[in-house]
Coordinates of N, CA and C in Angstrom, one line a residue:
M969 N 0.8 -1.3 -0.1 CA 0.0 -0.1 0.0 C 0.9 1.1 0.1
D970 N 0.7 2.2 -0.7 CA 1.4 3.4 -0.8 C 0.6 4.3 0.5
Y971 N 1.5 4.3 1.5 CA 1.1 4.9 2.7 C 1.2 6.4 2.4
E972 N 2.2 6.8 1.8 CA 2.5 8.3 1.4 C 1.1 9.1 0.9
A973 N 0.7 8.3 -0.4 CA -0.6 9.0 -0.9 C -1.7 8.8 0.0
L974 N -1.7 8.1 0.5 CA -2.9 7.8 1.7 C -2.8 8.8 2.6
F975 N -1.5 9.3 3.2 CA -1.3 10.2 4.2 C -1.4 11.6 3.6
K976 N -1.1 12.0 2.4 CA -1.1 13.2 2.0 C -2.6 13.4 1.5
C977 N -3.4 12.6 1.2 CA -4.8 12.6 0.9 C -5.7 13.1 1.9
E978 N -5.3 12.2 3.2 CA -6.2 12.5 4.5 C -5.7 13.6 5.3
F979 N -4.6 14.1 5.0 CA -4.0 15.2 5.7 C -4.0 16.6 4.9
K980 N -4.5 16.5 3.5 CA -4.5 17.7 2.6 C -5.1 18.9 3.4
S981 N -6.1 18.7 4.2 CA -7.0 19.9 4.7 C -6.4 20.3 5.9
I982 N -5.7 19.6 6.7 CA -4.7 20.0 7.8 C -3.8 21.0 7.1
I983 N -3.1 20.3 6.1 CA -1.7 21.1 5.6 C -2.3 22.4 4.9
D984 N -3.4 22.2 4.3 CA -3.9 23.6 3.6 C -4.3 24.7 4.6
K985 N -5.2 24.2 5.5 CA -6.0 25.0 6.8 C -4.9 25.8 7.2
Y986 N -3.9 25.1 7.8 CA -2.8 25.7 8.6 C -1.5 26.1 8.0
N987 N -1.4 25.8 6.7 CA -0.5 26.3 5.9 C 1.0 25.6 6.4
M988 N 0.8 24.5 6.5 CA 1.7 23.6 7.0 C 2.8 23.1 5.8
I989 N 3.8 22.3 6.0 CA 4.5 21.8 5.0 C 4.5 20.3 5.2
Y990 N 4.5 19.6 4.0 CA 4.8 18.3 4.0 C 6.0 17.7 3.9
K991 N 6.6 16.6 4.3 CA 7.8 16.0 4.0 C 7.8 14.5 4.5
A992 N 7.9 14.0 3.4 CA 8.2 12.2 3.5 C 9.7 12.4 4.3
L993 N 9.7 11.3 5.3 CA 10.9 11.1 5.5 C 11.5 9.9 5.2
D994 N 10.6 9.0 5.0 CA 10.9 7.8 4.2 C 9.8 7.1 3.7
K995 N 9.6 5.9 3.3 CA 8.5 5.4 2.8 C 7.3 5.1 4.1
D996 N 7.9 5.1 5.1 CA 6.7 4.8 6.3 C 6.7 5.7 7.1
Q997 N 7.3 7.1 6.7 CA 7.4 8.1 7.8 C 7.3 9.4 7.4
F998 N 6.5 10.3 7.7 CA 5.9 11.5 7.2 C 5.8 12.7 8.3
A999 N 5.9 13.9 7.7 CA 6.1 14.8 8.5 C 5.2 16.2 8.3
I1000 N 4.5 16.7 9.1 CA 3.7 18.0 8.5 C 4.5 19.1 9.7
A1001 N 5.2 20.0 9.2 CA 5.7 21.1 9.7 C 4.9 22.4 9.9
G1002 N 4.7 23.0 10.9 CA 3.9 24.1 11.2 C 4.9 25.3 11.8
K1003 N 4.1 26.3 12.5 CA 5.1 27.5 13.0 C 5.8 26.9 14.5
G1004 N 6.9 26.5 14.2 CA 7.9 26.3 15.5 C 7.8 24.9 15.9
F1005 N 7.1 23.8 15.1 CA 6.9 22.5 15.4 C 6.7 21.7 14.0
A1006 N 6.9 20.4 14.3 CA 6.5 19.3 13.5 C 5.8 18.3 14.2
L1007 N 4.9 17.7 13.3 CA 4.3 16.3 13.8 C 4.9 15.3 12.8
I1008 N 5.5 14.2 13.5 CA 6.0 13.0 12.6 C 5.0 12.0 12.7
F1009 N 4.5 11.2 11.8 CA 3.9 10.1 11.9 C 4.7 8.9 11.3
T1010 N 4.8 7.6 11.9 CA 5.6 6.7 11.7 C 4.6 5.4 11.5
V1011 N 4.7 4.9 10.5 CA 4.1 3.4 10.4 C 4.8 2.5 10.5
H1012 N 4.6 1.6 11.3 CA 5.4 0.3 11.9 C 4.6 -0.7 12.4
L1013 N 4.7 -1.9 11.9 CA 4.1 -3.1 12.3 C 2.6 -2.9 12.3
G1014 N 1.9 -2.1 11.6 CA 0.5 -1.9 11.4 C 0.1 -1.0 12.5
E1015 N 0.9 -0.1 13.0 CA 0.3 0.8 14.0 C 0.9 2.3 13.3
V1016 N 0.2 3.2 13.6 CA 0.7 4.7 13.4 C 0.9 5.3 14.5
S1017 N 2.3 5.7 14.8 CA 2.8 6.4 16.1 C 3.0 8.0 15.5
I1018 N 2.8 9.0 16.7 CA 2.8 10.3 16.4 C 3.8 10.8 17.3
S1019 N 4.7 11.5 16.8 CA 5.9 12.2 17.7 C 5.8 13.9 17.4
Y1020 N 6.0 14.6 18.5 CA 6.0 16.0 18.2 C 7.2 16.6 18.4
V1021 N 7.9 17.6 17.5 CA 9.1 18.0 17.5 C 8.9 19.5 17.8
M1022 N 9.9 20.0 18.4 CA 10.0 21.5 18.6 C 11.5 21.7 19.2
P1023 N 11.9 22.8 18.8 CA 13.1 23.4 19.6 C 12.8 23.5 21.1
N1024 N 14.0 23.5 21.7 CA 13.8 23.8 23.2 C 14.5 25.2 23.4
N1025 N 14.8 25.7 24.6 CA 15.4 27.0 24.9 C 16.7 27.0 24.4
Q1026 N 17.5 26.0 24.0 CA 18.8 26.0 23.5 C 18.9 26.2 22.3
G1027 N 17.8 25.9 21.4 CA 17.5 25.7 19.9 C 17.7 24.3 19.5
D1028 N 18.0 23.3 20.4 CA 18.0 21.9 19.8 C 16.6 21.5 19.5
L1029 N 16.6 20.7 18.6 CA 15.0 20.0 18.5 C 15.1 18.7 19.5
E1030 N 13.5 18.7 20.1 CA 13.3 17.7 21.1 C 12.2 17.1 20.5
V1031 N 12.1 15.9 21.0 CA 10.9 14.8 20.3 C 10.1 14.7 21.7
Y1032 N 8.7 14.6 21.4 CA 7.8 14.1 22.4 C 7.2 12.9 22.0
N1033 N 7.2 11.9 22.6 CA 6.2 10.8 22.3 C 4.9 11.1 22.7
F1034 N 4.0 11.3 21.5 CA 3.0 12.0 21.6 C 1.6 11.3 21.4
Q1035 N 2.0 10.0 21.2 CA 0.8 9.0 20.7 C -0.5 9.0 21.8
L1036 N -0.2 8.7 23.1 CA -1.0 8.5 23.9 C -1.6 9.8 24.6
F1037 N -1.2 10.9 24.4 CA -1.5 12.2 24.9 C -2.5 12.5 23.8
I1038 N -2.1 12.5 22.7 CA -3.0 13.1 21.4 C -4.4 12.3 21.3
V1039 N -4.1 10.9 21.3 CA -5.3 10.2 20.9 C -6.1 10.0 21.9
G1040 N -5.8 10.3 23.2 CA -6.5 10.5 24.5 C -7.9 11.2 24.3
K1041 N -7.9 12.3 23.4 CA -8.9 13.3 23.2 C -10.0 12.6 22.1
F1042 N -9.5 11.8 21.4 CA -10.4 11.6 20.4 C -11.5 10.8 20.8
N1043 N -12.7 10.7 20.0 CA -14.0 10.1 20.5 C -14.7 9.5 19.3
A1044 N -15.9 9.2 19.3 CA -16.8 8.5 18.5 C -16.9 9.3 17.1
I1045 N -16.9 10.5 17.4 CA -17.1 11.4 16.2 C -15.8 11.3 15.1
D1046 N -14.5 10.9 15.8 CA -13.6 10.9 15.1 C -13.3 9.6 14.3
R1047 N -14.1 8.4 14.9 CA -14.3 7.3 14.3 C -15.5 6.9 13.4
E1048 N -16.3 7.8 13.2 CA -17.6 7.8 12.3 C -17.0 7.2 11.0
G1049 N -18.1 6.3 10.7 CA -17.7 5.7 9.1 C -16.7 4.8 9.2
I1050 N -15.9 4.3 10.2 CA -14.6 3.8 9.9 C -15.1 2.0 9.7
I1051 N -14.8 1.4 8.7 CA -15.2 0.0 8.8 C -14.0 -0.8 9.0
K1052 N -14.6 -1.7 10.1 CA -13.9 -2.8 10.7 C -12.6 -3.2 9.6
S1053 N -11.3 -3.3 10.2 CA -10.4 -3.5 9.3 C -10.0 -5.0 9.3
V1054 N -9.6 -5.6 8.1 CA -9.3 -7.1 8.1 C -7.7 -7.3 7.9
T1055 N -7.2 -6.2 7.0 CA -5.7 -6.5 6.7 C -5.1 -5.2 7.4
I1056 N -3.6 -5.4 7.7 CA -2.9 -4.5 8.4 C -3.2 -3.1 7.4
E1057 N -2.9 -3.1 6.2 CA -3.2 -2.0 5.3 C -4.5 -1.4 5.6
E1058 N -5.6 -1.9 5.9 CA -6.7 -1.4 6.2 C -6.6 -0.8 7.6
K1059 N -6.0 -1.5 8.5 CA -5.9 -0.9 9.8 C -4.9 0.4 9.7
V1060 N -4.1 0.4 9.0 CA -3.1 1.7 9.0 C -4.0 2.6 8.4
S1061 N -4.9 2.5 7.2 CA -5.6 3.4 6.9 C -6.7 4.1 7.5
N1062 N -7.4 3.1 8.2 CA -8.3 3.8 9.5 C -7.7 4.4 10.4
E1063 N -6.5 4.1 11.0 CA -5.7 4.9 12.1 C -5.4 6.2 11.3
I1064 N -4.7 6.6 10.0 CA -4.5 7.7 9.6 C -5.9 8.6 9.3
K1065 N -6.9 7.9 8.9 CA -8.3 8.7 8.7 C -8.7 9.1 10.3
I1066 N -8.6 8.4 11.3 CA -8.9 8.6 12.7 C -8.0 9.8 13.2
I1067 N -6.9 9.8 12.9 CA -5.8 10.7 13.5 C -6.0 12.1 12.9
S1068 N -6.2 12.1 11.6 CA -6.3 13.4 10.9 C -7.5 13.9 11.3
R1069 N -8.8 13.5 11.5 CA -10.2 13.5 12.0 C -9.9 14.3 13.4
G1070 N -9.2 13.3 14.2 CA -9.0 13.8 15.5 C -8.4 15.2 15.9
L1071 N -7.2 15.4 15.1 CA -6.5 16.6 15.1 C -7.1 17.9 14.8
M1072 N -8.1 17.6 13.7 CA -8.9 18.8 13.1 C -10.0 18.8 14.3
N1073 N -10.5 17.9 14.9 CA -11.5 17.9 15.8 C -11.2 18.7 17.3
H1074 N -10.0 18.2 17.8 CA -9.5 18.5 19.1 C -8.4 19.3 19.2
W1075 N -7.5 19.4 18.3 CA -6.3 20.0 18.5 C -6.1 21.0 17.4
Q1076 N -6.9 22.0 17.2 CA -6.6 23.0 16.3 C -5.6 23.9 16.9
G1077 N -5.7 24.1 18.3 CA -4.6 25.2 18.8 C -3.3 24.5 18.6
L1078 N -3.0 23.4 18.8 CA -1.7 22.9 18.5 C -1.2 22.8 17.1
L1079 N -2.1 22.5 16.3 CA -1.8 22.6 14.6 C -1.7 24.2 14.6
Q1080 N -2.1 25.0 15.0 CA -1.8 26.4 14.8 C -0.2 27.0 15.4
G1081 N 0.2 26.0 16.2 CA 1.5 26.3 16.7 C 1.5 26.6 18.2
N1082 N 0.3 26.6 18.8 CA 0.0 26.9 20.2 C 0.7 25.8 20.8
K1083 N 1.5 26.3 22.2 CA 2.2 25.2 23.1 C 1.4 25.1 24.3
C1084 N 0.3 25.4 24.4 CA -0.5 25.3 25.8 C -0.7 23.9 26.3
W1085 N -0.6 22.8 25.4 CA -0.6 21.6 25.8 C 0.3 21.0 26.6
V1086 N 1.8 21.7 26.4 CA 2.7 21.1 27.2 C 2.6 21.1 28.5
E1087 N 1.9 22.0 29.5 CA 1.5 21.6 30.9 C 0.8 20.8 31.0
E1088 N -0.5 20.5 30.2 CA -1.1 19.3 30.4 C -0.3 17.9 30.2
Y1089 N 0.5 18.1 29.4 CA 1.2 16.9 28.9 C 2.0 16.5 30.2
Y1090 N 2.8 17.4 30.8 CA 3.5 17.2 31.9 C 2.6 16.8 33.1
T1091 N 1.6 17.1 33.3 CA 0.7 16.7 34.3 C 0.5 15.4 34.2
M1092 N 0.3 14.9 32.9 CA -0.2 13.6 32.8 C 1.0 12.8 32.7
F1093 N 2.2 13.2 32.3 CA 3.3 11.9 32.1 C 4.3 12.3 33.1
G1094 N 4.7 13.5 33.7 CA 5.6 13.8 34.6 C 7.0 13.9 33.7
E1095 N 7.8 13.3 34.7 CA 9.0 13.2 34.0 C 9.3 11.8 33.1
E1096 N 8.3 11.1 33.0 CA 8.3 9.9 32.0 C 7.9 10.5 30.6
G1097 N 7.4 11.7 30.5 CA 7.0 12.2 29.2 C 8.0 13.2 28.9
K1098 N 9.4 13.4 29.7 CA 10.4 14.2 29.2 C 10.9 14.0 27.5
P1099 N 10.9 14.9 26.9 CA 11.3 14.9 25.8 C 12.7 14.3 25.4
Y1100 N 13.1 13.6 24.1 CA 14.5 13.3 24.1 C 15.1 14.4 22.8
K1101 N 16.3 14.3 22.7 CA 16.9 15.2 21.5 C 16.6 14.3 20.3
A1102 N 16.3 15.1 19.3 CA 16.2 14.5 18.1 C 17.2 14.0 17.5
H1103 N 17.1 13.1 16.9 CA 18.2 12.2 16.0 C 18.7 13.0 14.9
M1104 N 19.9 13.1 14.5 CA 20.4 13.9 13.3 C 19.6 13.8 12.0
R1105 N 19.2 12.7 11.9 CA 18.3 12.3 10.6 C 17.1 13.2 10.8
I1106 N 16.4 13.5 11.8 CA 15.3 14.2 12.0 C 15.6 15.7 11.8
V1107 N 16.6 16.1 12.5 CA 17.4 17.5 12.2 C 17.6 17.9 10.8
D1108 N 18.3 16.9 10.2 CA 18.9 17.2 8.7 C 17.3 17.2 7.9
K1109 N 16.4 16.3 8.1 CA 15.4 16.3 7.2 C 14.2 17.5 7.4
I1110 N 13.9 17.8 8.8 CA 12.9 18.6 9.0 C 13.3 19.7 9.8
G1111 N 14.5 20.2 10.3 CA 14.7 21.0 11.1 C 14.9 22.3 10.4
H1112 N 15.1 22.5 9.4 CA 14.9 23.8 8.3 C 13.8 24.3 8.2
L1113 N 12.4 23.2 8.5 CA 11.2 23.5 8.0 C 10.5 24.2 9.4
I1114 N 11.3 23.7 10.7 CA 10.7 24.3 12.0 C 11.1 25.7 12.4
Y1115 N 12.4 25.8 12.2 CA 13.1 27.3 12.6 C 12.5 28.4 12.0

């Protein structure tokens, strides 16, 4: 399955509405960059994970494992019309659709570049949610889109 084509189709409205930049990092990893941040979506073993990347106070890019935090706000409306998946490809397709809908329905501030979510994130995850320094591959591929 061409995950890139599916991703670009499902995220087109987000990319257009929030004036974001799309970047394929490889065949199973995609990013959308906005004002001072990027969201990275990774397809692995039939799952789609989400990471949030932003510069810290020293200007280094940091990565937040964002999956549980983001999808915790999703609800039945985000899943409307989703047909039960049988194959891995259908499961990934469903997840990409749900994530796109959920971001539009619940995370508009984040998509606009608002960082108000950080306080809630740390309240939820504490030190376990501490971001890690982005790998040079990420810095090289999308760093220039964030700064």
